[in-house]
């Protein structure tokens, strides 16, 4: 459980996450069955490997009694021949609950109360309406790989780079189609055995075809001042050494390491092109908040930190101990325009220069709320799949509500709560979250996920975060890029 005190984050620490009592609104759509024999083979081998090697996965699906007897559960999405073949390779006993091949004795089946608890847990982690599950027992079941890959553990970005890339507005739908096709490959690379290189090749060819067929619309979405730079980035995406053509060559060579590197490069190029296209917010702010500064895109903040006791930082790739360290934070105004606008405005005013830090196991907090000259804004969170942020409300992750900018990323930057009202953020006190999956809840989510206004991430200098202690100092904070995206209404200061 948490060791952050409520006084430090201005937030009462919650208890353990209870199973949801209602079906998530995002889990109501039935997932399709596996579409081909090849997909079935991948799914079956993937799930058998997972159940055999990871107790956490088997427990999530409520199969503990089966696991203790050395039996491996499977699903009818896999044909019997494929199951038998895979089990023979892994020297495992085959058991299929929904077939006549083997059945556990009644004493090993869980009691009614336990089943009810398991079904409640399944609601929170498998993106299927339970009525659809029961109805599908006779007609086939959802792909188990689909179930795992759509659980909160994989739906939520696990790095700042992925979260920031997904947060870029879809100015040109083709670019998001390309991005989604490429991100699918990340999931395929996680399959431990017999990676589906054919599926990967299909995803890349699809992305490359979209890029070439839709070149006019992609370039037309660029502002006139960015046309030249955009054309260079487009060329790098399609034919560059780190682009889609090079990614296809790596897949043909069946080299997972090279695929991973080329894939990251291609997605980075996609993000650069999307950022050029996104010249402002794709939504209007509510009338009640029009008077506040807002950030209409991305900005970068540089924090110079020093040890309060005169000691030094250890930097792995630097020339020995250093008296100061640099943290680079990217602010995302696309998801939290008011929160980032307030923070960037405070940085310009020098409000964080000389501010001391407080350290806990889960967060690094700025100790400056009493001397604040910022504005206490409503909590601002953009849910995944929504068009614009929500205000003065938090998300219920148990019901499948997930933010575009998750807290469950090491180095997430968020505003603390206002000490007087949990519907509002503090006027200037922020914290850097030290996410640790060992202290997370179901699906690897922070117990506080969806409860704070996350507005950016530390993207450089993350190795310093674990070295910061109470009494250390922010020597200076500077806005190094994105000042042109900071808008001040005429009646704001």
Coordinates of C-alpha atoms in Angstrom, one line a residue:
X1 CA 0.0 0.0 0.0
X2 CA 0.9 3.6 -0.1
X3 CA 3.5 5.4 2.0
X4 CA 2.7 8.8 0.7
X5 CA 0.9 10.7 3.4
X6 CA -2.4 12.4 2.7
X7 CA -0.9 15.7 3.8
X8 CA 1.8 15.5 1.2
X9 CA -0.4 14.9 -1.8
X10 CA -3.4 16.6 -0.3
X11 CA -5.3 13.4 -1.1
X12 CA -6.8 10.7 1.2
X13 CA -5.0 7.4 0.5
X14 CA -7.5 4.8 -0.9
X15 CA -7.8 1.3 0.3
X16 CA -7.4 -1.8 -2.0
X17 CA -9.2 -1.7 -5.3
X18 CA -12.5 -3.6 -5.0
X19 CA -14.0 -5.5 -8.0
X20 CA -16.3 -3.3 -10.0
X21 CA -20.0 -3.8 -9.3
X22 CA -21.0 -2.7 -12.8
X23 CA -19.9 -3.7 -16.2
X24 CA -17.5 -1.1 -17.7
X25 CA -18.8 1.1 -20.4
X26 CA -15.6 0.4 -22.4
X27 CA -15.9 -3.3 -21.9
X28 CA -19.3 -3.8 -23.5
X29 CA -18.3 -4.5 -27.1
X30 CA -17.8 -8.1 -28.0
X31 CA -14.3 -8.9 -29.3
X32 CA -14.1 -10.8 -32.6
X33 CA -12.9 -14.4 -32.8
X34 CA -9.5 -15.3 -34.1
X35 CA -9.6 -14.8 -37.8
X36 CA -7.4 -17.5 -39.1
X37 CA -5.7 -20.8 -38.3
X38 CA -2.4 -18.9 -38.1
X39 CA -3.8 -16.5 -35.6
X40 CA -5.3 -19.4 -33.6
X41 CA -1.9 -21.0 -33.4
X42 CA -0.3 -17.8 -32.2
X43 CA -3.0 -17.2 -29.6
X44 CA -2.9 -20.8 -28.3
X45 CA 0.9 -21.0 -28.0
X46 CA 1.0 -17.5 -26.5
X47 CA -1.6 -18.3 -23.8
X48 CA -0.1 -21.7 -23.0
X49 CA 3.2 -20.2 -22.5
X50 CA 1.7 -17.4 -20.3
X51 CA -0.3 -19.8 -18.2
X52 CA 2.7 -22.1 -17.7
X53 CA 5.2 -19.4 -16.9
X54 CA 3.3 -16.6 -15.2
X55 CA 1.2 -17.4 -12.1
X56 CA -0.2 -13.9 -12.2
X57 CA -1.9 -14.5 -15.6
X58 CA -3.4 -17.8 -14.5
X59 CA -4.7 -16.3 -11.3
X60 CA -6.3 -13.4 -13.2
X61 CA -8.3 -15.9 -15.2
X62 CA -9.2 -17.9 -12.1
X63 CA -7.4 -21.1 -12.9
X64 CA -5.4 -21.6 -9.7
X65 CA -6.9 -25.0 -8.9
X66 CA -6.1 -26.2 -12.5
X67 CA -2.6 -24.9 -12.3
X68 CA -1.8 -26.7 -9.1
X69 CA -2.6 -30.0 -10.7
X70 CA -0.2 -29.3 -13.6
X71 CA -3.0 -28.9 -16.1
X72 CA -3.0 -26.2 -18.7
X73 CA -6.3 -24.6 -19.6
X74 CA -7.0 -23.6 -23.2
X75 CA -9.9 -22.1 -25.1
X76 CA -11.9 -23.4 -28.1
X77 CA -10.5 -20.6 -30.3
X78 CA -7.6 -23.0 -30.7
X79 CA -8.2 -26.2 -32.6
X80 CA -7.5 -29.4 -30.8
X81 CA -4.6 -30.4 -33.1
X82 CA -2.9 -27.1 -32.4
X83 CA -3.4 -27.5 -28.7
X84 CA -2.1 -31.0 -28.6
X85 CA 0.9 -30.0 -30.7
X86 CA 1.8 -27.1 -28.5
X87 CA 1.3 -29.1 -25.3
X88 CA 3.5 -31.9 -26.6
X89 CA 6.3 -29.3 -27.4
X90 CA 6.1 -27.9 -23.8
X91 CA 5.5 -31.3 -22.2
X92 CA 2.3 -30.2 -20.6
X93 CA -1.0 -31.9 -19.9
X94 CA -3.8 -30.8 -22.1
X95 CA -7.1 -29.8 -20.6
X96 CA -9.9 -27.9 -22.2
X97 CA -12.8 -26.8 -20.0
X98 CA -15.3 -26.4 -22.8
X99 CA -14.6 -29.7 -24.6
X100 CA -15.0 -33.4 -23.7
X101 CA -11.2 -34.1 -23.7
X102 CA -10.6 -33.9 -19.9
X103 CA -12.5 -32.4 -17.0
X104 CA -11.3 -31.7 -13.5
X105 CA -13.0 -33.6 -10.7
X106 CA -15.7 -31.6 -8.9
X107 CA -13.6 -31.1 -5.8
X108 CA -11.2 -29.0 -7.9
X109 CA -13.8 -26.7 -9.3
X110 CA -14.2 -23.5 -7.3
X111 CA -17.3 -22.9 -5.1
X112 CA -20.1 -20.6 -6.1
X113 CA -18.9 -17.7 -3.9
X114 CA -15.3 -17.9 -5.3
X115 CA -16.8 -18.1 -8.9
X116 CA -18.8 -14.9 -8.2
X117 CA -15.7 -13.1 -7.0
X118 CA -13.7 -14.3 -10.1
X119 CA -16.4 -13.2 -12.4
X120 CA -16.3 -9.7 -10.9
X121 CA -12.6 -9.6 -11.3
X122 CA -12.9 -10.9 -14.9
X123 CA -15.3 -7.9 -15.6
X124 CA -12.4 -5.5 -14.8
X125 CA -9.7 -7.2 -16.8
X126 CA -11.3 -8.9 -19.9
X127 CA -12.9 -6.5 -22.4
X128 CA -16.1 -8.5 -22.9
X129 CA -19.6 -8.2 -21.6
X130 CA -20.2 -11.3 -19.4
X131 CA -23.5 -12.0 -21.1
X132 CA -21.6 -12.3 -24.3
X133 CA -19.1 -14.7 -22.6
X134 CA -21.9 -17.0 -21.5
X135 CA -23.6 -16.8 -24.9
X136 CA -20.3 -17.7 -26.6
X137 CA -19.6 -21.0 -24.8
X138 CA -21.4 -23.0 -27.5
X139 CA -20.4 -20.8 -30.5
X140 CA -16.7 -20.2 -29.6
X141 CA -14.8 -18.0 -27.2
X142 CA -13.0 -14.7 -27.6
X143 CA -9.3 -14.9 -28.5
X144 CA -7.4 -15.3 -25.3
X145 CA -4.5 -13.3 -26.6
X146 CA -7.0 -10.5 -27.5
X147 CA -8.3 -10.7 -23.9
X148 CA -4.8 -10.3 -22.4
X149 CA -3.7 -7.7 -24.8
X150 CA -6.7 -5.5 -24.1
X151 CA -6.5 -5.7 -20.3
X152 CA -5.5 -2.5 -18.5
X153 CA -1.9 -3.9 -18.2
X154 CA -1.4 -3.4 -22.0
X155 CA -4.0 -0.7 -22.9
X156 CA -2.2 1.9 -20.7
X157 CA 1.0 3.3 -22.1
X158 CA 4.0 2.2 -20.0
X159 CA 6.5 4.9 -21.1
X160 CA 6.4 8.6 -21.5
X161 CA 7.2 8.4 -25.2
X162 CA 4.2 6.1 -26.0
X163 CA 1.8 8.2 -23.8
X164 CA 2.9 11.5 -25.5
X165 CA 2.7 9.9 -29.0
X166 CA -0.9 8.7 -28.4
X167 CA -1.9 12.1 -27.0
X168 CA -1.3 13.9 -30.3
X169 CA -4.6 15.0 -31.8
X170 CA -5.7 13.1 -35.0
X171 CA -5.6 16.0 -37.4
X172 CA -5.1 13.6 -40.3
X173 CA -6.9 10.2 -39.8
X174 CA -4.4 8.5 -42.1
X175 CA -1.6 9.2 -39.7
X176 CA -3.4 7.7 -36.8
X177 CA -4.2 4.6 -39.0
X178 CA -0.5 4.3 -39.7
X179 CA 0.4 4.7 -36.1
X180 CA -2.1 2.1 -34.9
X181 CA -0.9 -0.4 -37.4
X182 CA 2.7 0.0 -36.2
X183 CA 1.8 -0.1 -32.6
X184 CA 0.1 -3.5 -33.1
X185 CA 3.6 -4.8 -33.9
X186 CA 4.7 -4.0 -30.3
X187 CA 2.1 -6.5 -29.0
X188 CA 3.1 -9.1 -31.5
X189 CA 6.7 -8.8 -30.5
X190 CA 5.7 -9.8 -26.9
X191 CA 4.6 -13.2 -28.0
X192 CA 7.3 -15.5 -26.6
X193 CA 7.4 -18.2 -29.2
X194 CA 7.1 -18.3 -33.0
X195 CA 6.6 -14.6 -33.5
X196 CA 4.0 -13.9 -36.3
X197 CA 6.3 -12.2 -38.7
X198 CA 3.7 -12.6 -41.4
X199 CA 1.2 -10.5 -39.4
X200 CA 4.0 -7.9 -38.7
X201 CA 4.8 -7.7 -42.4
X202 CA 1.1 -7.2 -43.2
X203 CA 0.8 -4.4 -40.7
X204 CA 3.8 -2.5 -42.1
X205 CA 2.7 -3.0 -45.8
X206 CA -0.7 -1.6 -44.8
X207 CA 1.0 1.4 -43.2
X208 CA 3.3 2.0 -46.1
X209 CA 0.4 1.7 -48.6
X210 CA -1.6 4.3 -46.6
X211 CA 1.4 6.6 -46.4
X212 CA 2.0 6.5 -50.2
X213 CA -1.7 6.5 -51.3
X214 CA -2.6 9.4 -49.0
X215 CA 0.5 11.5 -49.5
X216 CA -1.4 14.5 -50.8
X217 CA -3.8 14.6 -47.8
X218 CA -0.9 14.1 -45.4
X219 CA 1.1 17.0 -46.7
X220 CA -2.1 19.1 -47.2
X221 CA -2.7 18.9 -43.4
X222 CA 0.6 20.7 -42.8
X223 CA 0.6 24.5 -42.3
X224 CA 2.3 26.4 -45.1
X225 CA 5.2 27.4 -42.9
X226 CA 6.0 23.7 -42.1
X227 CA 5.6 22.2 -45.7
X228 CA 9.3 21.9 -46.4
X229 CA 10.1 20.3 -43.1
X230 CA 7.1 18.1 -43.3
X231 CA 8.1 16.8 -46.7
X232 CA 11.5 15.8 -45.3
X233 CA 9.9 13.9 -42.4
X234 CA 7.5 12.2 -44.8
X235 CA 10.4 11.0 -47.0
X236 CA 12.2 9.7 -43.9
X237 CA 9.0 7.8 -42.9
X238 CA 8.5 6.0 -46.2
X239 CA 12.1 5.5 -47.5
X240 CA 14.5 6.6 -44.8
X241 CA 17.0 4.3 -43.0
X242 CA 14.7 4.4 -40.0
X243 CA 11.5 4.3 -41.9
X244 CA 8.9 1.8 -43.1
X245 CA 10.9 0.3 -45.9
X246 CA 13.8 -0.4 -43.5
X247 CA 11.3 -1.9 -41.0
X248 CA 10.1 -4.3 -43.7
X249 CA 13.7 -5.5 -44.4
X250 CA 14.1 -6.2 -40.6
X251 CA 11.0 -8.2 -40.6
X252 CA 12.1 -10.2 -43.6
X253 CA 15.3 -11.0 -41.7
X254 CA 13.2 -12.1 -38.7
X255 CA 15.4 -10.2 -36.3
X256 CA 13.4 -9.1 -33.3
X257 CA 16.0 -6.7 -32.0
X258 CA 16.3 -4.8 -35.3
X259 CA 12.5 -4.9 -35.7
X260 CA 12.1 -3.2 -32.3
X261 CA 14.7 -0.5 -33.2
X262 CA 13.3 0.2 -36.6
X263 CA 9.7 0.2 -35.2
X264 CA 10.6 2.8 -32.5
X265 CA 12.3 4.9 -35.2
X266 CA 9.3 4.8 -37.5
X267 CA 6.8 5.6 -34.7
X268 CA 9.0 8.5 -33.7
X269 CA 8.9 9.8 -37.2
X270 CA 5.1 9.4 -37.3
X271 CA 4.9 11.5 -34.1
X272 CA 7.1 14.3 -35.5
X273 CA 4.9 14.5 -38.6
X274 CA 1.7 14.5 -36.5
X275 CA 3.1 17.3 -34.2
X276 CA 3.7 19.5 -37.3
X277 CA 0.0 18.9 -38.3
X278 CA -1.4 19.7 -34.9
X279 CA -1.2 23.4 -34.8
X280 CA -3.7 24.0 -32.0
X281 CA -6.4 22.5 -29.8
X282 CA -9.0 20.4 -31.6
X283 CA -11.7 21.6 -29.1
X284 CA -13.0 24.7 -27.5
X285 CA -12.5 25.3 -23.8
X286 CA -15.6 25.7 -21.7
X287 CA -16.8 29.3 -21.4
X288 CA -16.1 29.3 -17.6
X289 CA -12.3 28.7 -18.2
X290 CA -11.7 31.1 -21.2
X291 CA -10.0 33.7 -18.9
X292 CA -7.1 31.4 -18.0
X293 CA -3.8 31.0 -19.8
X294 CA -3.7 27.8 -21.9
X295 CA -1.0 25.8 -23.7
X296 CA -2.2 24.9 -27.2
X297 CA 0.4 22.2 -27.9
X298 CA 3.7 21.0 -26.5
X299 CA 6.3 22.8 -24.4
X300 CA 9.5 21.8 -22.8
X301 CA 10.6 22.7 -19.3
X302 CA 14.2 22.4 -18.0
X303 CA 14.5 21.9 -14.2
X304 CA 18.0 22.3 -12.7
X305 CA 18.1 20.5 -9.3
X306 CA 20.7 20.5 -6.6
X307 CA 21.3 18.5 -3.4
X308 CA 20.3 20.4 -0.3
X309 CA 23.1 19.0 1.8
X310 CA 25.9 19.8 -0.6
X311 CA 26.3 16.2 -1.9
X312 CA 26.4 15.2 -5.5
X313 CA 24.4 13.3 -8.1
X314 CA 25.6 10.1 -9.7
X315 CA 25.1 10.1 -13.4
X316 CA 25.8 6.8 -15.1
X317 CA 26.9 8.2 -18.5
X318 CA 28.4 11.5 -17.2
X319 CA 31.9 12.3 -16.1
X320 CA 31.6 11.4 -12.4
X321 CA 29.7 13.0 -9.5
X322 CA 27.9 16.2 -10.4
X323 CA 26.7 19.0 -8.1
X324 CA 23.6 19.7 -10.2
X325 CA 21.3 17.7 -12.5
X326 CA 18.9 18.5 -15.3
X327 CA 15.4 17.2 -15.6
X328 CA 13.6 17.8 -19.0
X329 CA 9.8 17.8 -18.8
X330 CA 7.5 17.8 -21.8
X331 CA 4.2 19.5 -21.1
X332 CA 1.2 18.2 -23.1
X333 CA -1.3 21.0 -23.7
X334 CA -3.4 18.8 -26.1
X335 CA -4.6 16.8 -23.1
X336 CA -4.5 19.4 -20.3
X337 CA -4.3 22.9 -21.8
X338 CA -5.3 24.8 -18.6
X339 CA -3.0 22.9 -16.2
X340 CA 0.0 23.2 -18.6
X341 CA -0.8 26.8 -19.2
X342 CA -0.8 27.6 -15.5
X343 CA 2.4 25.7 -14.9
X344 CA 4.2 27.2 -17.9
X345 CA 3.1 30.7 -16.7
X346 CA 4.5 30.0 -13.2
X347 CA 7.8 28.9 -14.7
X348 CA 8.0 32.2 -16.7
X349 CA 7.4 34.1 -13.5
X350 CA 10.2 32.2 -11.7
X351 CA 7.8 30.7 -9.2
X352 CA 9.8 27.5 -8.9
X353 CA 13.3 28.9 -8.7
X354 CA 14.7 28.0 -5.3
X355 CA 11.8 25.8 -4.3
X356 CA 12.6 22.9 -2.0
X357 CA 11.5 19.3 -2.7
X358 CA 9.9 16.7 -0.5
X359 CA 10.5 13.0 -1.2
X360 CA 8.5 9.9 -0.5
X361 CA 8.7 6.4 -1.8
X362 CA 6.1 7.2 -4.5
X363 CA 6.6 10.8 -5.4
X364 CA 8.8 13.9 -5.4
X365 CA 6.7 17.0 -4.4
X366 CA 7.4 20.7 -4.7
X367 CA 7.2 22.4 -1.3
X368 CA 5.8 25.7 -2.5
X369 CA 2.0 25.7 -2.1
X370 CA 1.9 28.3 0.7
X371 CA 3.8 30.9 -1.4
X372 CA 1.8 30.2 -4.5
X373 CA 0.9 32.9 -7.0
X374 CA -0.8 30.6 -9.5
X375 CA -4.4 29.7 -10.0
X376 CA -6.3 26.8 -8.5
X377 CA -7.8 25.2 -11.5
X378 CA -10.4 22.4 -11.7
X379 CA -9.0 18.9 -12.1
X380 CA -8.5 18.4 -15.8
X381 CA -8.3 14.9 -17.3
X382 CA -8.7 13.7 -20.9
X383 CA -10.1 10.1 -20.9
X384 CA -9.0 7.8 -23.6
X385 CA -11.4 7.8 -26.5
X386 CA -12.9 11.2 -25.6
X387 CA -12.7 14.4 -27.7
X388 CA -11.9 16.9 -24.9
X389 CA -10.9 16.9 -21.2
X390 CA -13.3 16.5 -18.3
X391 CA -13.3 19.1 -15.5
X392 CA -13.9 18.8 -11.8
X393 CA -14.2 15.0 -12.1
X394 CA -12.0 12.0 -11.7
X395 CA -12.0 8.7 -13.6
X396 CA -13.2 5.3 -12.4
X397 CA -10.6 2.9 -13.7
X398 CA -12.6 0.0 -12.3
X399 CA -15.2 0.8 -14.9
X400 CA -12.6 0.9 -17.7
X401 CA -12.1 4.7 -17.7
X402 CA -8.5 5.3 -18.6
X403 CA -6.7 8.6 -19.1
X404 CA -4.8 9.6 -22.2
X405 CA -1.9 10.7 -19.9
X406 CA -1.7 7.9 -17.3
X407 CA -0.2 8.4 -13.8
X408 CA 1.1 4.8 -14.0
X409 CA 4.3 5.8 -15.8
X410 CA 7.6 6.5 -14.0
X411 CA 8.3 10.2 -14.2
X412 CA 4.7 11.3 -14.7
X413 CA 4.2 15.0 -13.7
X414 CA 0.9 16.0 -12.1
X415 CA -0.7 18.7 -9.9
X416 CA -1.4 17.9 -6.3
X417 CA -5.0 18.3 -5.0
X418 CA -6.2 21.6 -3.6
X419 CA -6.3 21.2 0.2
X420 CA -9.8 22.7 0.3
X421 CA -11.5 20.8 -2.5
X422 CA -10.6 17.5 -4.3
X423 CA -12.5 18.9 -7.4
X424 CA -9.6 21.3 -7.9
X425 CA -5.9 21.0 -8.3
X426 CA -3.4 22.9 -6.2
X427 CA -2.5 26.3 -7.6
X428 CA 1.2 25.5 -7.9
X429 CA 2.2 22.4 -6.0
X430 CA 3.2 19.6 -8.4
X431 CA 4.7 16.2 -8.0
X432 CA 6.7 13.7 -10.0
X433 CA 5.3 10.2 -9.7
X434 CA 7.8 7.3 -9.1
X435 CA 5.6 4.6 -10.5
X436 CA 6.5 1.1 -9.3
X437 CA 4.6 -1.9 -10.7
X438 CA 5.3 -3.8 -7.5
X439 CA 3.1 -1.3 -5.6
X440 CA 0.4 -1.1 -8.2
X441 CA -3.1 -2.6 -8.2
X442 CA -5.0 -4.8 -10.6
X443 CA -3.7 -4.6 -14.2
X444 CA -0.6 -2.8 -13.1
X445 CA -2.4 0.4 -12.5
X446 CA -1.6 2.9 -9.8
X447 CA -4.2 3.0 -7.0
X448 CA -4.4 6.7 -7.7
X449 CA -4.9 6.3 -11.5
X450 CA -7.4 8.8 -12.9
X451 CA -7.4 10.9 -9.7
X452 CA -4.9 13.7 -10.6
X453 CA -4.3 16.1 -13.4
X454 CA -1.3 14.6 -15.2
X455 CA 0.1 17.1 -17.6
X456 CA 3.5 15.9 -18.7
X457 CA 6.4 13.5 -18.2
X458 CA 10.1 13.6 -17.3
X459 CA 11.7 12.5 -20.6
X460 CA 15.4 13.2 -19.7
X461 CA 17.3 12.9 -16.4
X462 CA 15.0 10.2 -15.0
X463 CA 18.0 8.5 -13.4
X464 CA 18.1 11.5 -11.0
X465 CA 14.6 11.0 -9.6
X466 CA 15.6 8.1 -7.3
X467 CA 18.4 10.3 -5.9
X468 CA 16.3 13.3 -4.9
X469 CA 15.6 13.6 -1.2
X470 CA 13.7 15.9 1.1
X471 CA 15.5 19.3 1.2
X472 CA 16.9 19.1 -2.3
X473 CA 16.3 22.2 -4.4
X474 CA 15.0 23.3 -7.8
X475 CA 17.7 25.8 -8.5
X476 CA 15.9 27.1 -11.7
X477 CA 13.1 26.3 -14.0
X478 CA 13.0 27.5 -17.6
X479 CA 10.7 27.2 -20.5
X480 CA 13.0 26.1 -23.3
X481 CA 10.5 25.6 -26.1
X482 CA 6.8 26.0 -26.8
X483 CA 6.5 29.6 -25.6
X484 CA 4.7 30.4 -28.9
X485 CA 2.0 27.9 -27.9
X486 CA 1.2 29.6 -24.6
X487 CA -1.8 31.9 -24.9
X488 CA -2.7 34.6 -22.5
X489 CA -6.3 35.9 -22.7
X490 CA -6.5 39.7 -22.5
X491 CA -8.0 39.7 -19.0
X492 CA -5.4 37.2 -17.5
X493 CA -2.2 38.1 -15.8

